[in-house]
PDB file of C-alpha atoms in Angstrom:
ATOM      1  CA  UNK A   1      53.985 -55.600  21.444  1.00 58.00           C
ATOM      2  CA  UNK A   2      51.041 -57.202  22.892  1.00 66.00           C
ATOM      3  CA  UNK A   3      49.073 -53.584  23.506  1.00 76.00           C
ATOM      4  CA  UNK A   4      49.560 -53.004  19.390  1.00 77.00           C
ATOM      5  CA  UNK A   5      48.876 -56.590  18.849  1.00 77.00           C
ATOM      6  CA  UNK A   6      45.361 -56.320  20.811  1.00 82.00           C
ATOM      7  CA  UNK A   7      44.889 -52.609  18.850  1.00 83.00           C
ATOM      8  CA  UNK A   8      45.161 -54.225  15.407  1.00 82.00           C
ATOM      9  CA  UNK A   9      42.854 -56.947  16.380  1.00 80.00           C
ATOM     10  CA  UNK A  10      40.200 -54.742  17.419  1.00 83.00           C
ATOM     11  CA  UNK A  11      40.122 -52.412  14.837  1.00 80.00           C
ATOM     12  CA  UNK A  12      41.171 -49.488  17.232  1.00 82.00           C
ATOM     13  CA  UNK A  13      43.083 -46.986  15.369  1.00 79.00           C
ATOM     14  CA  UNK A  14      41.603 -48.017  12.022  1.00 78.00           C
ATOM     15  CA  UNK A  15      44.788 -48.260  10.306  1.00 83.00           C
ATOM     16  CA  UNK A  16      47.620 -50.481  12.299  1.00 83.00           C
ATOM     17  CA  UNK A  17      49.439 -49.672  15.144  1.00 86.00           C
ATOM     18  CA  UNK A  18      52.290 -48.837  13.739  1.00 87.00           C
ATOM     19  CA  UNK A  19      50.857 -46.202  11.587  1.00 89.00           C
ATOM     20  CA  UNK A  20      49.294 -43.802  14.357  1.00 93.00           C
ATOM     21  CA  UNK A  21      51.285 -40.757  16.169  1.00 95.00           C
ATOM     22  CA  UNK A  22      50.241 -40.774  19.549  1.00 95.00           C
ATOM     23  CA  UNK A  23      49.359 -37.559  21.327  1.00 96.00           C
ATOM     24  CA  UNK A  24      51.374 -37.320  24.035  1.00 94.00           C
ATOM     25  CA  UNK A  25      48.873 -37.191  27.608  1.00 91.00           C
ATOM     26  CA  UNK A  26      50.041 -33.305  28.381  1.00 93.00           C
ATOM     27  CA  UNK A  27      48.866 -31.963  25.571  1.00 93.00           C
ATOM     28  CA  UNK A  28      45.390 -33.186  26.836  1.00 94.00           C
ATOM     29  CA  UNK A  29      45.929 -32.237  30.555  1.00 91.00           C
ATOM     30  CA  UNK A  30      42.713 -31.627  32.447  1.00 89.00           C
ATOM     31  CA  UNK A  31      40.753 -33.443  30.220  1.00 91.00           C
ATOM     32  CA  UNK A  32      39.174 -36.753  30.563  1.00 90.00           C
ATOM     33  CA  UNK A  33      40.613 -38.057  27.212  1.00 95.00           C
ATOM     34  CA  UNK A  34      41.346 -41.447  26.772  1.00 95.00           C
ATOM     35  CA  UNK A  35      43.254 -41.492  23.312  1.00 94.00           C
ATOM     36  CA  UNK A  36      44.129 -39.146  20.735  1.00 97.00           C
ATOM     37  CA  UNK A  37      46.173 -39.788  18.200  1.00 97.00           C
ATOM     38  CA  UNK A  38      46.655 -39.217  13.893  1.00 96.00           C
ATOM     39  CA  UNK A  39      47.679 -40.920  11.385  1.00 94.00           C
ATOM     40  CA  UNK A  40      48.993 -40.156   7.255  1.00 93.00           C
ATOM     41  CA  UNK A  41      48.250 -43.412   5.267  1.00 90.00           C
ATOM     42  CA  UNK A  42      48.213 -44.478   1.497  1.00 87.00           C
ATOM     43  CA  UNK A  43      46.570 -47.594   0.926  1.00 81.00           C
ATOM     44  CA  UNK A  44      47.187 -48.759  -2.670  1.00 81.00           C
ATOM     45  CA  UNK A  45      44.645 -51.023  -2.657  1.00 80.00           C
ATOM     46  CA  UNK A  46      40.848 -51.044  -0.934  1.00 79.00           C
ATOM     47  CA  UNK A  47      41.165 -52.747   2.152  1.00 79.00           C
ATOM     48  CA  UNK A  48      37.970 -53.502   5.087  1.00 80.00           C
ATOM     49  CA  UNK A  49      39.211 -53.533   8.568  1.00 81.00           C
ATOM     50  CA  UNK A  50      37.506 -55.355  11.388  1.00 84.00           C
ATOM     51  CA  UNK A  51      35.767 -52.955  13.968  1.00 89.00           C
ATOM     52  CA  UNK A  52      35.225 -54.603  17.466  1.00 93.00           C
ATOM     53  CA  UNK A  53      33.742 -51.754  19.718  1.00 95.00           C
ATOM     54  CA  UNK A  54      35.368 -51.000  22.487  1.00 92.00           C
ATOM     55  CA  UNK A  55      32.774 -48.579  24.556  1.00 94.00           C
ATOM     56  CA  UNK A  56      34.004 -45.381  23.727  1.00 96.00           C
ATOM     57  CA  UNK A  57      32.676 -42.080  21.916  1.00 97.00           C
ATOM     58  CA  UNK A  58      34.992 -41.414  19.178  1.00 96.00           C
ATOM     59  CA  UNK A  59      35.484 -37.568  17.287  1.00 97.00           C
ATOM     60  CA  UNK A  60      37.101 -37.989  13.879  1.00 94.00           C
ATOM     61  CA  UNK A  61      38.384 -35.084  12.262  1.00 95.00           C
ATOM     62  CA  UNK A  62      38.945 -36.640   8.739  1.00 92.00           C
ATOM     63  CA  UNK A  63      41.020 -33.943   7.034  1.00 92.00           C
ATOM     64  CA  UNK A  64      42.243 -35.171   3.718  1.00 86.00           C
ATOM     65  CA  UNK A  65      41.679 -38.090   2.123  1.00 78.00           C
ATOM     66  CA  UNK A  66      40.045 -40.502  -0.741  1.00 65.00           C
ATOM     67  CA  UNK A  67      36.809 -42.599  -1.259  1.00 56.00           C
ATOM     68  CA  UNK A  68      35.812 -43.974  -4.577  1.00 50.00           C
ATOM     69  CA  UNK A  69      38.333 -41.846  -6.222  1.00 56.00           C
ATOM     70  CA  UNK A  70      36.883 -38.645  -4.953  1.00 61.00           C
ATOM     71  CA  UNK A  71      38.842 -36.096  -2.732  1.00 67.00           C
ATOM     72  CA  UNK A  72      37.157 -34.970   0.221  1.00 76.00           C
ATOM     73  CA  UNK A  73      36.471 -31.799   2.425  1.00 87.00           C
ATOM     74  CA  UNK A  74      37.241 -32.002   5.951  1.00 93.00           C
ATOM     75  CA  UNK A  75      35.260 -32.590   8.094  1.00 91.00           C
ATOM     76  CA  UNK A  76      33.915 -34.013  11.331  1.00 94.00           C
ATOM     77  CA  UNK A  77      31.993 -37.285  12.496  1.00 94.00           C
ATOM     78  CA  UNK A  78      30.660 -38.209  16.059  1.00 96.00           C
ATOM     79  CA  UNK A  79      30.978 -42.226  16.398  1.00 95.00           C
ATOM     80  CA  UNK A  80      28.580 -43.583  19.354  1.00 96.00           C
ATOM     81  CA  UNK A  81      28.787 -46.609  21.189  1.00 96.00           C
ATOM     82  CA  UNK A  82      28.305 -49.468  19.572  1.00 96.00           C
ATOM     83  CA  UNK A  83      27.159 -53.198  20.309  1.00 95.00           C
ATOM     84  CA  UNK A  84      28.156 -55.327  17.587  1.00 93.00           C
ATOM     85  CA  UNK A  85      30.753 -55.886  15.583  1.00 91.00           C
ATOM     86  CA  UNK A  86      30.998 -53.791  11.723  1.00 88.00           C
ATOM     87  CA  UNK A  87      33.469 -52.985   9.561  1.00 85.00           C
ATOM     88  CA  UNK A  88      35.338 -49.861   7.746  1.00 80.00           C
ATOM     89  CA  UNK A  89      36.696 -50.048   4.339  1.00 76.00           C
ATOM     90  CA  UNK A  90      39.427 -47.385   2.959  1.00 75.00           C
ATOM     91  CA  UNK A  91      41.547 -46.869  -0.561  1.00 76.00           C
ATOM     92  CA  UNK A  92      43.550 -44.075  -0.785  1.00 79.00           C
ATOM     93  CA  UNK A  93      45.079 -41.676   1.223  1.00 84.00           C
ATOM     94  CA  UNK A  94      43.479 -40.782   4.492  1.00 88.00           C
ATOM     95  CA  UNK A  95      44.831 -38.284   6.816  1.00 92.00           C
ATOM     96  CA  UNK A  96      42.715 -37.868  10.639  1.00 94.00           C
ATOM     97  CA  UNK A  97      42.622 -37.190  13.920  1.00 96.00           C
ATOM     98  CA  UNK A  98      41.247 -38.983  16.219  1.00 96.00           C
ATOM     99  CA  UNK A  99      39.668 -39.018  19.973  1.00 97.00           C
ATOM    100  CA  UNK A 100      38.273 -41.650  21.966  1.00 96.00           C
ATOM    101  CA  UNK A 101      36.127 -40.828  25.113  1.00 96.00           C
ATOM    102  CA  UNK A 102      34.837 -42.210  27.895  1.00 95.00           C
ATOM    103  CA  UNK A 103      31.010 -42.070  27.532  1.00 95.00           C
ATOM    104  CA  UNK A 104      30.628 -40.077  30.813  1.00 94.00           C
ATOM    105  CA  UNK A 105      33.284 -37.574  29.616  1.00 94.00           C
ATOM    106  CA  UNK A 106      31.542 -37.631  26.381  1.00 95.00           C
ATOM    107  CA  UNK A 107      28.232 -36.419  27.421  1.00 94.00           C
ATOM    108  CA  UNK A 108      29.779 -33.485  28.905  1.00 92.00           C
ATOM    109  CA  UNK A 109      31.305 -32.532  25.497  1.00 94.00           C
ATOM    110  CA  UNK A 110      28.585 -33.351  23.007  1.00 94.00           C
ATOM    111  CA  UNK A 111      25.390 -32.458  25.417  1.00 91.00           C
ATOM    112  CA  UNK A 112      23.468 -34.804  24.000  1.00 93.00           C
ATOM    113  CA  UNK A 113      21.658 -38.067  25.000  1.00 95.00           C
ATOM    114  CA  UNK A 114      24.183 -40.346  24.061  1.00 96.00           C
ATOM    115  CA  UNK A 115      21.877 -43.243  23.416  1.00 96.00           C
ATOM    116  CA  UNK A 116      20.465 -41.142  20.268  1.00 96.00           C
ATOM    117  CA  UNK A 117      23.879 -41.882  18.674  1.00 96.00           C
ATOM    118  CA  UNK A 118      24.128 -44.997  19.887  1.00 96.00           C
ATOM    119  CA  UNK A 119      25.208 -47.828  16.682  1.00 95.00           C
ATOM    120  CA  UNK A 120      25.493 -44.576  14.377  1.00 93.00           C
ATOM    121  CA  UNK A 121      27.555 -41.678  13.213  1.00 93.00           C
ATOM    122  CA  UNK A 122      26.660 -38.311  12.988  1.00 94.00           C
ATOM    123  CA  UNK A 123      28.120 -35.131  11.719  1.00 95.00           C
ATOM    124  CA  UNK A 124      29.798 -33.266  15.068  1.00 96.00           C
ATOM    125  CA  UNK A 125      28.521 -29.921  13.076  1.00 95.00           C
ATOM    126  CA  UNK A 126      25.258 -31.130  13.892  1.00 95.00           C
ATOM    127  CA  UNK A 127      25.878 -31.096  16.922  1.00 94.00           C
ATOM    128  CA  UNK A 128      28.005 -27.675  17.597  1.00 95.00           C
ATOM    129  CA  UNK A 129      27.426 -25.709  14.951  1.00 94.00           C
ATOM    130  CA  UNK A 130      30.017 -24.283  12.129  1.00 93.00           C
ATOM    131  CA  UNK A 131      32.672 -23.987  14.518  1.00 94.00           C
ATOM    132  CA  UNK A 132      33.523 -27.600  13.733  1.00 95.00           C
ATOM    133  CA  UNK A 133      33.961 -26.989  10.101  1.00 94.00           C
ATOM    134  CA  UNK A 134      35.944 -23.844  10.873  1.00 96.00           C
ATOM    135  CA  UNK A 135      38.404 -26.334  12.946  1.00 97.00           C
ATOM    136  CA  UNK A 136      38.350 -29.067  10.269  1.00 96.00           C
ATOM    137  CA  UNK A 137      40.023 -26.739   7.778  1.00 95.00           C
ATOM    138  CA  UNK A 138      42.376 -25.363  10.246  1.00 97.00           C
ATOM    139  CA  UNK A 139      43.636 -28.849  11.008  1.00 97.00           C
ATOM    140  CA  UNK A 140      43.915 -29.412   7.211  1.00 95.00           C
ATOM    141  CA  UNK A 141      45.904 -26.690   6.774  1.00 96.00           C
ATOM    142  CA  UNK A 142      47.912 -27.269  10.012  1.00 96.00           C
ATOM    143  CA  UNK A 143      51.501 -28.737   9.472  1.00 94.00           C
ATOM    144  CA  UNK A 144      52.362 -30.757  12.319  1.00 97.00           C
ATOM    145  CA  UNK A 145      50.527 -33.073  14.697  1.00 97.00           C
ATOM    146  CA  UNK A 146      51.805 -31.702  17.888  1.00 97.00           C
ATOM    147  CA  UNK A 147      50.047 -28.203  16.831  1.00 97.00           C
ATOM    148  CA  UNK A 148      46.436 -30.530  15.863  1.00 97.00           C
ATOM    149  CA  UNK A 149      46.691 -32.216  18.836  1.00 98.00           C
ATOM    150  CA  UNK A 150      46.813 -28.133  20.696  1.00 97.00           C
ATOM    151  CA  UNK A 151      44.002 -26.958  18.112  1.00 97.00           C
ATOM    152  CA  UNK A 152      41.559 -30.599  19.360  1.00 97.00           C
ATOM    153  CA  UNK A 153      42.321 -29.892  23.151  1.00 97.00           C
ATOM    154  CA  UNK A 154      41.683 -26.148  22.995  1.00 96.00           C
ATOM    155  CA  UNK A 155      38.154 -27.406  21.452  1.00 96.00           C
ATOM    156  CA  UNK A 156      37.706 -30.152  24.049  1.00 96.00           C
ATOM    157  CA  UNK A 157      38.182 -27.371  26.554  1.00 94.00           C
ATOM    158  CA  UNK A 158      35.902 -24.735  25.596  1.00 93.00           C
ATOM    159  CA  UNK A 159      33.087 -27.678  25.325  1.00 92.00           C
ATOM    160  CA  UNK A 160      33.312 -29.476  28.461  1.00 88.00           C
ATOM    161  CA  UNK A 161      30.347 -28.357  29.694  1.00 78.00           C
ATOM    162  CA  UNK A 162      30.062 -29.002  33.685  1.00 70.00           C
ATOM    163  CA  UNK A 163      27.053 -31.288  34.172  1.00 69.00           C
ATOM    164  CA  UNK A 164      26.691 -32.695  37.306  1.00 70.00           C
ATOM    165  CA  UNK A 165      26.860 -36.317  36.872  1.00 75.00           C
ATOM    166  CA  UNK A 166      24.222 -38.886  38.435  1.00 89.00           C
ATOM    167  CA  UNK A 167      26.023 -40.537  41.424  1.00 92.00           C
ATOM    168  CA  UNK A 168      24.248 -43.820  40.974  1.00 96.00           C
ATOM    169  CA  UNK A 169      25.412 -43.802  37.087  1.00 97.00           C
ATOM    170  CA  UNK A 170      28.582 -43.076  38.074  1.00 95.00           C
ATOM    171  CA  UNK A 171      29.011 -45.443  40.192  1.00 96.00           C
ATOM    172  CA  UNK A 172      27.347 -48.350  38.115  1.00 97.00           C
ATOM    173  CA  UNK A 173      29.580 -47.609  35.734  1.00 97.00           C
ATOM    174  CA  UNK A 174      32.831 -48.032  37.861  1.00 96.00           C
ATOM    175  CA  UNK A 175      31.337 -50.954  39.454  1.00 98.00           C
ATOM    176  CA  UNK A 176      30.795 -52.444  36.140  1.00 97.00           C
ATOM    177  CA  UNK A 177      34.277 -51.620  34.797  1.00 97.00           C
ATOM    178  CA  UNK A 178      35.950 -53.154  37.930  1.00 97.00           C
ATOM    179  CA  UNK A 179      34.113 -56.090  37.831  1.00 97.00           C
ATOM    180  CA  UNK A 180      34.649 -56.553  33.962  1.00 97.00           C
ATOM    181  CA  UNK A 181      30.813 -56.195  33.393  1.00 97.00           C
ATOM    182  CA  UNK A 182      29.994 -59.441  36.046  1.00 97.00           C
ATOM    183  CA  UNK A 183      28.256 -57.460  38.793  1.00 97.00           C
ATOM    184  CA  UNK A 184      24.773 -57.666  38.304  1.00 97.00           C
ATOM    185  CA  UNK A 185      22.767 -55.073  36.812  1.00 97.00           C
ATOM    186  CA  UNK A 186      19.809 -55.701  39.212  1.00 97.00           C
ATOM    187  CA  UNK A 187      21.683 -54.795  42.151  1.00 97.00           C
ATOM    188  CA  UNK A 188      22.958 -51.889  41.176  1.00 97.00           C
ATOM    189  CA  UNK A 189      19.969 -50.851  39.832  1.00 97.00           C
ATOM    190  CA  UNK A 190      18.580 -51.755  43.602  1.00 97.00           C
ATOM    191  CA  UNK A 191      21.625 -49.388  44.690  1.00 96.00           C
ATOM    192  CA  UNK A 192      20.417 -47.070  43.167  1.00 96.00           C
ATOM    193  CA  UNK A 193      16.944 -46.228  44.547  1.00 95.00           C
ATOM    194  CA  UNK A 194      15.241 -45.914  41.802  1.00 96.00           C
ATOM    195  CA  UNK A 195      13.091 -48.293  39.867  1.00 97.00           C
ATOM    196  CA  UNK A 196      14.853 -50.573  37.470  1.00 97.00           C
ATOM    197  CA  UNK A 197      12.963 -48.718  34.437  1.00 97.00           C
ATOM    198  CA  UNK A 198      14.254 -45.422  35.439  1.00 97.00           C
ATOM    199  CA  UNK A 199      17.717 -46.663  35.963  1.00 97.00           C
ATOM    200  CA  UNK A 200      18.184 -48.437  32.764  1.00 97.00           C
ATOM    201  CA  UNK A 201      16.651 -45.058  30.977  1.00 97.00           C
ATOM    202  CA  UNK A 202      18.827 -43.025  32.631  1.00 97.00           C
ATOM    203  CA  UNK A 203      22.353 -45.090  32.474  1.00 97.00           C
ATOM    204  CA  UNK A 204      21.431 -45.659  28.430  1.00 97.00           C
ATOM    205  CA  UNK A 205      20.666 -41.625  28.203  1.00 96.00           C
ATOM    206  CA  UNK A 206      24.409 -41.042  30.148  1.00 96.00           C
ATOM    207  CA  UNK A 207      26.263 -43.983  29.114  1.00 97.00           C
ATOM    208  CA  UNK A 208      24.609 -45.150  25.360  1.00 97.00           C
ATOM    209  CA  UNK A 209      23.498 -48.278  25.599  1.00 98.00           C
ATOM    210  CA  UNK A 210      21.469 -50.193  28.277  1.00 98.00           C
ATOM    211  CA  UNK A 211      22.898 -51.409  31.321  1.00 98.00           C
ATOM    212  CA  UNK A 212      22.802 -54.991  30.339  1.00 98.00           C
ATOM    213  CA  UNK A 213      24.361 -54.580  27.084  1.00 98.00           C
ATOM    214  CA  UNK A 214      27.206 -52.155  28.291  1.00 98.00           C
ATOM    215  CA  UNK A 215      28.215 -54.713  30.938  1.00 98.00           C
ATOM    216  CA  UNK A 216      28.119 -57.651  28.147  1.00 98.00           C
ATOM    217  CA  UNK A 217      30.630 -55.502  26.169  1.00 98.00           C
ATOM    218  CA  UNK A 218      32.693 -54.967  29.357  1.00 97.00           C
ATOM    219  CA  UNK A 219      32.682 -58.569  29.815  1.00 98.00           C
ATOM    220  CA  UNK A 220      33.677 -59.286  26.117  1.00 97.00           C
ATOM    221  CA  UNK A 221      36.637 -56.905  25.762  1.00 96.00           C
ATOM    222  CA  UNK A 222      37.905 -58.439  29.376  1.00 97.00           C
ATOM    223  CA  UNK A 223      37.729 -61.981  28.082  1.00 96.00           C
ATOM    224  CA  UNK A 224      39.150 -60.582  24.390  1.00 95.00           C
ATOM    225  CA  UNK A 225      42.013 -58.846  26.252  1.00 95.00           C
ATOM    226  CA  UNK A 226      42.894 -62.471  27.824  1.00 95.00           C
ATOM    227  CA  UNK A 227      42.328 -64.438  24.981  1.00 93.00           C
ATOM    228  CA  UNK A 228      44.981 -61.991  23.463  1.00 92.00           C
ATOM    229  CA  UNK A 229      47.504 -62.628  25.992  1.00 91.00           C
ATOM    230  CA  UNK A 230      47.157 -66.917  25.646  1.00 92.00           C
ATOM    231  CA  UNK A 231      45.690 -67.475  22.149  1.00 90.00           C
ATOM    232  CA  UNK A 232      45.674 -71.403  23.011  1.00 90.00           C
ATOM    233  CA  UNK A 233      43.777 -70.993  26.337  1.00 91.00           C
ATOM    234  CA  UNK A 234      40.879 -73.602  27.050  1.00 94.00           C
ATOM    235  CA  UNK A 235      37.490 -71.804  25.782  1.00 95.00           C
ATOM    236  CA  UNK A 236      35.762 -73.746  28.553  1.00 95.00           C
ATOM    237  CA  UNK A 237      37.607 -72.403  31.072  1.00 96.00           C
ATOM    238  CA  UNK A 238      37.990 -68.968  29.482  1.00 96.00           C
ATOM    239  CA  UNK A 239      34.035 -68.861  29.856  1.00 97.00           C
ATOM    240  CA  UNK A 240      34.261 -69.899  33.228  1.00 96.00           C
ATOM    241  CA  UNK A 241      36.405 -67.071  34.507  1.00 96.00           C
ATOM    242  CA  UNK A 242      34.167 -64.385  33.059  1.00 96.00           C
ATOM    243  CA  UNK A 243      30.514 -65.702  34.066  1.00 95.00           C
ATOM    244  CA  UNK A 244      29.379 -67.180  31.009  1.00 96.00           C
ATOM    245  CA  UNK A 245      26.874 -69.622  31.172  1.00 95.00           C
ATOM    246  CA  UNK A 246      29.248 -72.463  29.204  1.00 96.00           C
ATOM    247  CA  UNK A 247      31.448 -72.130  25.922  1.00 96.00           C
ATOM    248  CA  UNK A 248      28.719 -71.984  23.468  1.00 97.00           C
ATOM    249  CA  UNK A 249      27.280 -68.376  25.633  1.00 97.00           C
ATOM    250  CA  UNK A 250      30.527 -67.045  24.776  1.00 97.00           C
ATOM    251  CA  UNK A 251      30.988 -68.135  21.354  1.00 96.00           C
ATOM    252  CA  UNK A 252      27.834 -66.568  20.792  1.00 97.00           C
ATOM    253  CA  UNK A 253      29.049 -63.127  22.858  1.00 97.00           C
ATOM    254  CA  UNK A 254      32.303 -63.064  20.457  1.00 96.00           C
ATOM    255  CA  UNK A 255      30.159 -63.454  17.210  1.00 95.00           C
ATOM    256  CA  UNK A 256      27.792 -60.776  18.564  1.00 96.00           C
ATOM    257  CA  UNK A 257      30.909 -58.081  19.534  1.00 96.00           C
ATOM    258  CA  UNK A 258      33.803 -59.211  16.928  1.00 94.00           C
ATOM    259  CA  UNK A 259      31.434 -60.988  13.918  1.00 92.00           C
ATOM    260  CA  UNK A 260      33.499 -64.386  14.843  1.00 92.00           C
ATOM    261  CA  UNK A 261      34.082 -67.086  16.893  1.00 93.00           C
ATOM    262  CA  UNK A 262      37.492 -66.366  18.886  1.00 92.00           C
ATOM    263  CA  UNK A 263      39.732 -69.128  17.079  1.00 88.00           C
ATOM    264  CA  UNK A 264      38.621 -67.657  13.937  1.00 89.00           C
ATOM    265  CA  UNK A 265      39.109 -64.107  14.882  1.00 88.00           C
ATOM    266  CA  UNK A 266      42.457 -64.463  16.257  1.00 84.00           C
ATOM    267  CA  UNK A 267      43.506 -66.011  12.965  1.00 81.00           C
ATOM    268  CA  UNK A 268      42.162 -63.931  11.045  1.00 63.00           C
ATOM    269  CA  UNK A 269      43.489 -61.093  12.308  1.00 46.00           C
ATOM    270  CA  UNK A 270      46.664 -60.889  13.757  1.00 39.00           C
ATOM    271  CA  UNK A 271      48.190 -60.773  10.070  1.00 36.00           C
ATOM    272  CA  UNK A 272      46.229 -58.605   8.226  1.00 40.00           C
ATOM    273  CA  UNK A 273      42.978 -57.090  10.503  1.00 42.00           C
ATOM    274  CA  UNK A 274      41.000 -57.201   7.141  1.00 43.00           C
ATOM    275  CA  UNK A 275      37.876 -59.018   7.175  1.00 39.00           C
ATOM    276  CA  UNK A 276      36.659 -61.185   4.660  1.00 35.00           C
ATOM    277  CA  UNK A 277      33.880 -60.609   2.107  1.00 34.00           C
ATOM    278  CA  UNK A 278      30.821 -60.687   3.374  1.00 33.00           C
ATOM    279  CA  UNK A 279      32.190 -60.801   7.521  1.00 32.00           C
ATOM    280  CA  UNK A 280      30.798 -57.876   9.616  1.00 31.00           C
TER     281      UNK A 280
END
């Protein structure tokens, strides 16, 4: 399935596709969530998956699982946006739940500047208090995922703060979705009214990164996403369709978001999603 296909590739779920139990979108209705899902896994052997970001704010509520041979307490991690590629290595059992987030949506739950987590991880207890500790021991102790998936969107819920959202970052944001990062940054920074300082210290406050770099990874995961779908398309042409300056400006753009150049990557991962020693 190409949508699993593109998911292992990426790194999404940080275990393959076929591992991951979906949450089903009612259990999250009213909420601006993008993805939630869990997972149960035993990996007999230490494995390092490939993490290409893909501009969301992730909550991870690891509740049981292994690292370097040590059991460990549930808890809860914050994952900001990031702009290059990493990786995340696991042995052991690991049982989590996850939840991606638009960054907009995002700021309303955590109520922080966003770019302060931007690249990084921090504790969501940091954040909200004991309450998320509290939470991360009830879904521990809980025995099904349709009854974590209640217990995460009862917490989304009584977090979702109502800020009233900048227009002119909303609406640089959509612009730059729709246009798969191309539209220039300039102009909607001229849309905007304000100076081009302010607006790029504003949209990284709301969003988490810059207003360059957000529309480079836009632009990335659109030419990714295609590359996916015709693994032998012309590279030339590839970089023509999404506004890079020749082949060698996206080469560069896939080394700085996936640690590879495409033909590499694709090879690389479509059978295993484990990167090499040494690749980040």
């Amino acid at each position: 399935m190409e949508r699993d296909r593109l998911a292992d590739l990426r790194g999404t779920y940080q275990v393959r596709a076929h591992q991951v139990v979906a949450a089903p979108s009612a259990a999250f209705a009213g909420l601006d969530v993008l993805r939630c899902f869990g997972f149960d896994v035993a990996e007999p052997n230490p494995v390092r998956r490939r993490k290409i970001p893909g501009g969301t704010v992730k909550l991870v509520f690891a509740l049981e699982g292994t690292f370097e041979g040590r059991a460990l307490d549930p808890t809860a991690l914050v994952i900001g946006l990031h702009d290059r590629a990493g990786t995340a290595g696991h042995a052991g059992r690991m049982r989590s739940v996850q939840v991606q987030l638009d960054p907009l949506t995002a700021r309303r739950v955590l109520g922080v500047p966003l770019d302060e987590l931007r690249n990084g991880a921090v504790e969501l207890g940091e954040l909200h208090g004991p309450t998320v500790r509290r939470l991360a021991e009830r879904l521990a102790e809980t025995p099904t995922w349709t009854e974590c998936f209640a217990l995460v969107a009862d917490y989304l819920r009584a977090r979702t703060a109502e800020v009233e959202e900048d227009r002119a970052i909303a609406h640089a944001v959509r612009e730059l979705r729709r246009s798969n990062g191309m539209r220039p940054v300039g102009e909607l920074a001229a849309e905007s009214g304000w100076s081009p300082r302010h607006f790029r210290r504003v949209f990284a406050e709301q969003v988490g990164l810059p207003p360059k770099d957000y529309s480079s990874l836009l632009r990335f995961s659109a030419a990714l996403t295609a590359l996916t779908r015709d693994p032998l398309r012309d590279m030339s042409a590839l970089a023509g369709d999404f506004g890079y300056y020749d082949q060698s400006h996206l080469i560069r753009e896939f080394r700085r978001f996936a640690g590879a150049p495409p033909g590499r990557l694709l090879n690389m991962s479509y059978s295993s999603n484990t990167a090499p020693g040494g690749a980040t």
